[in-house]
Amino acid sequence: MSSKPQQRTDFTLWLCVFISGLSALIYQVAWQRLLVRLVGAALPALTIVVCIFMTGLAIGSLIASDRCKTITSPRKIYSYLELALGALGFLIPWATERTFALLLATISGATEVVLHQNVVEALLTPAGGWFVNALLIVAVSILLLAPTILMGATLPVAVLAAVQRFSSSPHNGARVTSLYFINVAGAAIGSLTAAFFLMPVFGVNNTVRVAAAINLAASLLLQFSHRIIQLSGEPVSSPFLDEVEPQEGTQGADQSRTPIRLLAAVVAVCSAVALSMEVAWTRLFSLVLGSSTYALGAVLAFCLIGIAAGALLARKLLEGGQNRLLKLSALVALSLLCTAGQLFYMAELPWYLNSLEHSLAGNPSPFATYILVRVLLIGAVALPQSTLLGAVLPLALGQAAEKRSTAAQVTGTLLCASTTGSIAGTIITGCLLIPQAIPGSTWLGPSGIQSTVIIDALVQMGVVAALLWHCCQGKSPSDSRPTSLIYACASLAVLATGLVCLHPRWQPSVMSSGLSFISPSSLPALTRQPFGVLFEENKSNGSHTLSYKEGQTSTVTVGIVPANNVIYLKNDGKVEAALPIDPRLATRASDQPTQVLLGLVPALICADKPKSTFLAGYGSGTTAGALLTDPQIDSLTIGEIEPAIYEADHYFNVTNNRPLREEWKKSGRVRALSSDARNLIDMSPGRYDLIVSQPAEPWIGGSTDLYSLEFWKSAKSKLTEHGIFSQWIQLYSIDPEYLAVLLRTFHDVFPNIILFHPPRAGELIVVGFHNSDDKIEYATVEKRLKDPALQELLKRIGISSPGQLLKMAVGDNVSVTRFCVKQQMKYGSAAMNSDNNLLVEYALPPKLFIEGDVISKNLQELGLQEN
């Protein structure tokens, strides 16, 4: 019979550790959605939220590890942590609903007091931008630090509870690794549950409350188990007495060879690489696969599933006992090889997307194909490397936590190191590497995404070299097996280095081709070579990419097709504007009429002279130029989330009237800010005569917040008495049910509305009057159109008279109400899109490839004819 001691399991503790991970990721996913309303959806703002969240986790881990020697009843302390976290969880939705407006007003007021400028003026200067962002960091910290510190403290305390109860077991390292696996598995399930079930079904606020209820249940369970152990009389010793030394040949035999500082450094660097890769994957998949909630949620899910699988792998590796540092080296070397291989995978990703969509087109629905293709493509790249890098921390934990007296402390220390590395990886990659903000960083190529992967590979090479050097220092001359492992790891590193040096060229035209937005039925089933010919640079007919820039939030591409007289702007592969190269020549498909009229119509029909205006989203600048063509407009404030959009402005000067000309910026007539438009409107101290909104489609990440009930209410509160709000709403990739949701929501805020439909356009222009008695006055429009510049602008889009312009007014309060009631009776729902229910964000991706002429269908349902 084997004398090997059996590892004992505390299933109650395991369940509570699982619950902690589950609730933590539910909180993270939901809180990020909540806090977008405070800090905005720009990448620096979202990075602030993520980093503060992880900072709280790191502080909690450190505090718990420092206090472990004074904790005599860790299970009870664990229950108190869950109780406090649950109480805060219930409090936060209530607090955010009431404090966001107050916090934004406070930030606005503090900016005026300290800088003697309003927020808009302050954000135009670097110092003002730093000041406002510092205040936002303080605001988010007030809301997030307390609960995240509690979260960070839970796992070290759970480890202390485990090693305290099983005093005679030599399996402390394996037990710590198992607890970590259970915690991460809960986190993976929590992220999936929150993103794809709880938030779309129950809403964001109730999702947070569900997580809080889970915490309270864990607290009660821990208290109950603590009482049971006390009543049973089971002896529980202090982990700091009667230390059981690792036996010969067991898992702790080589622990003394590895300093905790080395393990912490390796964990920190590998965590930085892991988060850096996650940020790079998110940007890559947004560009090639589309940035829907489903695609982006899959990245997070696969990363967490990989980390959980990595913990299982680490648990298996710990069973071998010896040479764990070499095993750590092998993990990083294999991850390095995956990183090098990804450079080749990334270059072929558009082709894989096209091939898979054609091969899986027989699925029950186009949306099933949409989801399955993205899951396969994301999983193929994210799962293997997440597993390998995810095994580093638990393997280090298992090695460092063998001694009972230090198990909880080293758990806290390594968790803090991991979190610190994750923060560094997120900030450096998102803010510096991908936008290539470091001078000279473009030497690796035009893509910050590809450059990030190369740099991550170089960092992993350094880690492998450091670990192998340390292994060689402590190796016995007669120990042949470690020598072979060292050679194997070195060979992997050399192979990966060769692959990195041979990485394929980044092709902007292929990567930003926008295949994700094209129905597979619209593309022929091509073999590899014709596919490349179709999407690569086509110099023969002059079609080529003029500009490619991976910015802070999205990738901006400008291309030209001379044969069609079209110059286009793409944002993450999605065409945002297609305009004529020469306005005097015919263009088969042009967005110029919609973009011009979106700004010009409200300016022409406004009862008061529209002096102060706000534009949400810049795009090609055509709408901004149309507004500034009106001599009555004294100032235009622009909120554009992606700075690279402004850099592409000059390519469209023929059609956009050069809205960013230096004299206008110097005089203050134009104030172009790289900021989230909703956040900017909320903090603006004054009121506007016109607010014009032209965001991306509502299912695209970051845009849905500009189609919600709360945003339109906030915008209305910033209008003057006779102010007007103008918004475009798509007629494509949406069915009448959800078109009614958007119109119903808008109409609830603006009871007095007019619908405009430019000829042959795929969009409606929805105009809402602040004053319920305002209406279109023909005489006012006629008077304002006497301006020669406005007449010339309208002639470019085929409008020669006020009557011709006003003929595009195709709907009003009555027709919109009739349409919404009709859809309500048909579908049995009178829902509106809100910040809380995220209705259109989740519902519209399945509508991307609606068969048939959906624009005509929507117009018919509205009682209109396609003009």
Short mmCIF file of N, CA and C in Angstrom, two decimals, residues 249-331:
data_model
loop_
_atom_site.label_atom_id
_atom_site.label_comp_id
_atom_site.label_asym_id
_atom_site.label_seq_id
_atom_site.Cartn_x
_atom_site.Cartn_y
_atom_site.Cartn_z
N GLY A 249 12.07 14.32 -2.53
CA GLY A 249 11.36 13.90 -3.72
C GLY A 249 9.98 14.49 -3.86
N THR A 250 9.53 15.32 -2.89
CA THR A 250 8.21 15.92 -3.01
C THR A 250 8.32 17.27 -3.67
N GLN A 251 7.20 17.94 -3.71
CA GLN A 251 7.09 19.15 -4.52
C GLN A 251 7.94 20.30 -4.00
N GLY A 252 8.33 20.27 -2.76
CA GLY A 252 9.08 21.41 -2.23
C GLY A 252 10.56 21.21 -2.23
N ALA A 253 11.05 20.12 -2.80
CA ALA A 253 12.45 19.79 -2.68
C ALA A 253 13.36 20.82 -3.30
N ASP A 254 12.96 21.47 -4.35
CA ASP A 254 13.83 22.44 -5.01
C ASP A 254 13.37 23.87 -4.77
N GLN A 255 12.55 24.06 -3.73
CA GLN A 255 12.03 25.41 -3.48
C GLN A 255 13.14 26.39 -3.13
N SER A 256 14.09 25.95 -2.34
CA SER A 256 15.11 26.88 -1.85
C SER A 256 15.98 27.41 -2.96
N ARG A 257 15.97 26.74 -4.10
CA ARG A 257 16.81 27.21 -5.21
C ARG A 257 16.22 28.44 -5.91
N THR A 258 14.98 28.71 -5.70
CA THR A 258 14.31 29.78 -6.44
C THR A 258 13.92 30.92 -5.51
N PRO A 259 14.63 32.05 -5.55
CA PRO A 259 14.26 33.18 -4.70
C PRO A 259 12.87 33.69 -5.06
N ILE A 260 12.13 34.14 -4.06
CA ILE A 260 10.78 34.66 -4.28
C ILE A 260 10.82 35.88 -5.19
N ARG A 261 11.92 36.65 -5.11
CA ARG A 261 12.02 37.84 -5.96
C ARG A 261 12.09 37.47 -7.44
N LEU A 262 12.81 36.38 -7.74
CA LEU A 262 12.89 35.94 -9.13
C LEU A 262 11.52 35.49 -9.62
N LEU A 263 10.80 34.70 -8.80
CA LEU A 263 9.48 34.25 -9.17
C LEU A 263 8.54 35.44 -9.37
N ALA A 264 8.60 36.43 -8.45
CA ALA A 264 7.74 37.60 -8.58
C ALA A 264 8.04 38.38 -9.85
N ALA A 265 9.33 38.50 -10.19
CA ALA A 265 9.71 39.22 -11.41
C ALA A 265 9.20 38.50 -12.66
N VAL A 266 9.36 37.16 -12.68
CA VAL A 266 8.89 36.39 -13.82
C VAL A 266 7.37 36.50 -13.95
N VAL A 267 6.67 36.38 -12.82
CA VAL A 267 5.21 36.49 -12.84
C VAL A 267 4.78 37.86 -13.34
N ALA A 268 5.45 38.92 -12.86
CA ALA A 268 5.08 40.28 -13.27
C ALA A 268 5.28 40.47 -14.77
N VAL A 269 6.42 40.04 -15.29
CA VAL A 269 6.71 40.23 -16.71
C VAL A 269 5.75 39.40 -17.58
N CYS A 270 5.51 38.15 -17.18
CA CYS A 270 4.61 37.31 -17.97
C CYS A 270 3.18 37.83 -17.92
N SER A 271 2.76 38.38 -16.78
CA SER A 271 1.42 38.98 -16.69
C SER A 271 1.33 40.21 -17.59
N ALA A 272 2.42 41.00 -17.64
CA ALA A 272 2.43 42.17 -18.53
C ALA A 272 2.31 41.73 -19.98
N VAL A 273 3.03 40.66 -20.35
CA VAL A 273 2.95 40.15 -21.72
C VAL A 273 1.54 39.64 -22.00
N ALA A 274 0.95 38.92 -21.04
CA ALA A 274 -0.40 38.37 -21.23
C ALA A 274 -1.42 39.47 -21.48
N LEU A 275 -1.39 40.53 -20.67
CA LEU A 275 -2.34 41.64 -20.87
C LEU A 275 -2.02 42.42 -22.12
N SER A 276 -0.74 42.54 -22.45
CA SER A 276 -0.36 43.22 -23.69
C SER A 276 -0.91 42.47 -24.89
N MET A 277 -0.80 41.15 -24.86
CA MET A 277 -1.34 40.35 -25.96
C MET A 277 -2.86 40.45 -26.01
N GLU A 278 -3.51 40.48 -24.85
CA GLU A 278 -4.97 40.59 -24.84
C GLU A 278 -5.42 41.91 -25.47
N VAL A 279 -4.73 43.00 -25.14
CA VAL A 279 -5.06 44.29 -25.75
C VAL A 279 -4.83 44.24 -27.26
N ALA A 280 -3.70 43.65 -27.67
CA ALA A 280 -3.40 43.55 -29.11
C ALA A 280 -4.44 42.69 -29.82
N TRP A 281 -4.84 41.56 -29.20
CA TRP A 281 -5.87 40.71 -29.82
C TRP A 281 -7.18 41.47 -29.97
N THR A 282 -7.55 42.20 -28.92
CA THR A 282 -8.82 42.94 -28.98
C THR A 282 -8.82 43.92 -30.14
N ARG A 283 -7.70 44.64 -30.33
CA ARG A 283 -7.62 45.59 -31.43
C ARG A 283 -7.60 44.87 -32.78
N LEU A 284 -6.88 43.75 -32.85
CA LEU A 284 -6.81 42.99 -34.10
C LEU A 284 -8.19 42.47 -34.49
N PHE A 285 -8.89 41.87 -33.54
CA PHE A 285 -10.19 41.28 -33.85
C PHE A 285 -11.24 42.36 -34.11
N SER A 286 -11.11 43.53 -33.47
CA SER A 286 -12.01 44.64 -33.79
C SER A 286 -11.83 45.07 -35.23
N LEU A 287 -10.58 45.05 -35.70
CA LEU A 287 -10.28 45.48 -37.07
C LEU A 287 -10.76 44.46 -38.10
N VAL A 288 -10.50 43.18 -37.85
CA VAL A 288 -10.77 42.15 -38.86
C VAL A 288 -12.13 41.49 -38.68
N LEU A 289 -12.53 41.25 -37.43
CA LEU A 289 -13.76 40.50 -37.16
C LEU A 289 -14.94 41.38 -36.78
N GLY A 290 -14.71 42.68 -36.57
CA GLY A 290 -15.78 43.57 -36.15
C GLY A 290 -15.80 43.73 -34.63
N SER A 291 -16.28 44.88 -34.18
CA SER A 291 -16.20 45.20 -32.76
C SER A 291 -17.57 45.10 -32.09
N SER A 292 -18.31 44.04 -32.38
CA SER A 292 -19.57 43.84 -31.67
C SER A 292 -19.30 43.34 -30.26
N THR A 293 -20.31 43.43 -29.41
CA THR A 293 -20.20 42.94 -28.04
C THR A 293 -19.82 41.47 -28.02
N TYR A 294 -20.34 40.69 -28.96
CA TYR A 294 -20.10 39.26 -28.98
C TYR A 294 -18.63 38.95 -29.31
N ALA A 295 -18.07 39.63 -30.30
CA ALA A 295 -16.69 39.38 -30.69
C ALA A 295 -15.73 39.80 -29.58
N LEU A 296 -15.94 40.99 -29.00
CA LEU A 296 -15.05 41.48 -27.97
C LEU A 296 -15.20 40.67 -26.68
N GLY A 297 -16.42 40.24 -26.36
CA GLY A 297 -16.63 39.42 -25.18
C GLY A 297 -15.94 38.07 -25.30
N ALA A 298 -15.85 37.54 -26.53
CA ALA A 298 -15.19 36.26 -26.74
C ALA A 298 -13.70 36.34 -26.42
N VAL A 299 -13.06 37.48 -26.67
CA VAL A 299 -11.64 37.63 -26.36
C VAL A 299 -11.42 37.47 -24.85
N LEU A 300 -12.18 38.20 -24.05
CA LEU A 300 -12.05 38.11 -22.59
C LEU A 300 -12.36 36.70 -22.11
N ALA A 301 -13.40 36.09 -22.68
CA ALA A 301 -13.79 34.75 -22.24
C ALA A 301 -12.68 33.74 -22.51
N PHE A 302 -12.10 33.76 -23.71
CA PHE A 302 -11.05 32.80 -24.03
C PHE A 302 -9.79 33.04 -23.20
N CYS A 303 -9.49 34.30 -22.91
CA CYS A 303 -8.33 34.58 -22.06
C CYS A 303 -8.52 33.98 -20.68
N LEU A 304 -9.71 34.13 -20.11
CA LEU A 304 -9.97 33.59 -18.78
C LEU A 304 -10.05 32.07 -18.79
N ILE A 305 -10.65 31.51 -19.83
CA ILE A 305 -10.68 30.04 -19.95
C ILE A 305 -9.25 29.51 -20.07
N GLY A 306 -8.42 30.20 -20.85
CA GLY A 306 -7.02 29.79 -20.98
C GLY A 306 -6.28 29.87 -19.66
N ILE A 307 -6.52 30.92 -18.88
CA ILE A 307 -5.86 31.05 -17.58
C ILE A 307 -6.28 29.91 -16.65
N ALA A 308 -7.58 29.56 -16.69
CA ALA A 308 -8.07 28.44 -15.87
C ALA A 308 -7.41 27.14 -16.32
N ALA A 309 -7.33 26.93 -17.64
CA ALA A 309 -6.65 25.73 -18.16
C ALA A 309 -5.18 25.73 -17.78
N GLY A 310 -4.57 26.92 -17.76
CA GLY A 310 -3.18 27.03 -17.34
C GLY A 310 -2.98 26.62 -15.89
N ALA A 311 -3.94 26.96 -15.04
CA ALA A 311 -3.85 26.54 -13.64
C ALA A 311 -3.91 25.02 -13.51
N LEU A 312 -4.75 24.38 -14.33
CA LEU A 312 -4.79 22.91 -14.33
C LEU A 312 -3.47 22.33 -14.81
N LEU A 313 -2.91 22.94 -15.87
CA LEU A 313 -1.61 22.49 -16.37
C LEU A 313 -0.53 22.64 -15.29
N ALA A 314 -0.55 23.76 -14.59
CA ALA A 314 0.42 23.97 -13.52
C ALA A 314 0.26 22.93 -12.42
N ARG A 315 -0.98 22.60 -12.09
CA ARG A 315 -1.24 21.57 -11.07
C ARG A 315 -0.63 20.24 -11.47
N LYS A 316 -0.70 19.92 -12.76
CA LYS A 316 -0.11 18.68 -13.26
C LYS A 316 1.41 18.75 -13.20
N LEU A 317 1.98 19.89 -13.59
CA LEU A 317 3.43 20.04 -13.59
C LEU A 317 4.01 19.97 -12.18
N LEU A 318 3.24 20.40 -11.19
CA LEU A 318 3.71 20.36 -9.81
C LEU A 318 3.89 18.94 -9.30
N GLU A 319 3.18 18.01 -9.88
CA GLU A 319 3.26 16.63 -9.41
C GLU A 319 4.64 16.03 -9.65
N GLY A 320 5.37 16.55 -10.66
CA GLY A 320 6.68 16.01 -10.94
C GLY A 320 7.70 16.32 -9.89
N GLY A 321 7.50 17.36 -9.13
CA GLY A 321 8.39 17.68 -8.01
C GLY A 321 9.62 18.44 -8.42
N GLN A 322 10.51 17.84 -9.20
CA GLN A 322 11.80 18.45 -9.50
C GLN A 322 11.75 19.37 -10.72
N ASN A 323 12.79 20.22 -10.81
CA ASN A 323 13.03 21.04 -12.00
C ASN A 323 11.86 21.95 -12.37
N ARG A 324 11.21 22.50 -11.36
CA ARG A 324 10.06 23.36 -11.67
C ARG A 324 10.46 24.64 -12.36
N LEU A 325 11.65 25.14 -12.06
CA LEU A 325 12.10 26.36 -12.72
C LEU A 325 12.32 26.10 -14.21
N LEU A 326 12.80 24.89 -14.53
CA LEU A 326 12.94 24.54 -15.94
C LEU A 326 11.58 24.41 -16.60
N LYS A 327 10.62 23.88 -15.85
CA LYS A 327 9.26 23.79 -16.39
C LYS A 327 8.70 25.19 -16.65
N LEU A 328 9.03 26.12 -15.75
CA LEU A 328 8.61 27.51 -15.95
C LEU A 328 9.26 28.07 -17.21
N SER A 329 10.54 27.74 -17.40
CA SER A 329 11.24 28.17 -18.62
C SER A 329 10.59 27.59 -19.87
N ALA A 330 10.20 26.31 -19.78
CA ALA A 330 9.57 25.66 -20.93
C ALA A 330 8.23 26.31 -21.27
N LEU A 331 7.45 26.68 -20.24
CA LEU A 331 6.17 27.36 -20.48
C LEU A 331 6.37 28.67 -21.23
#
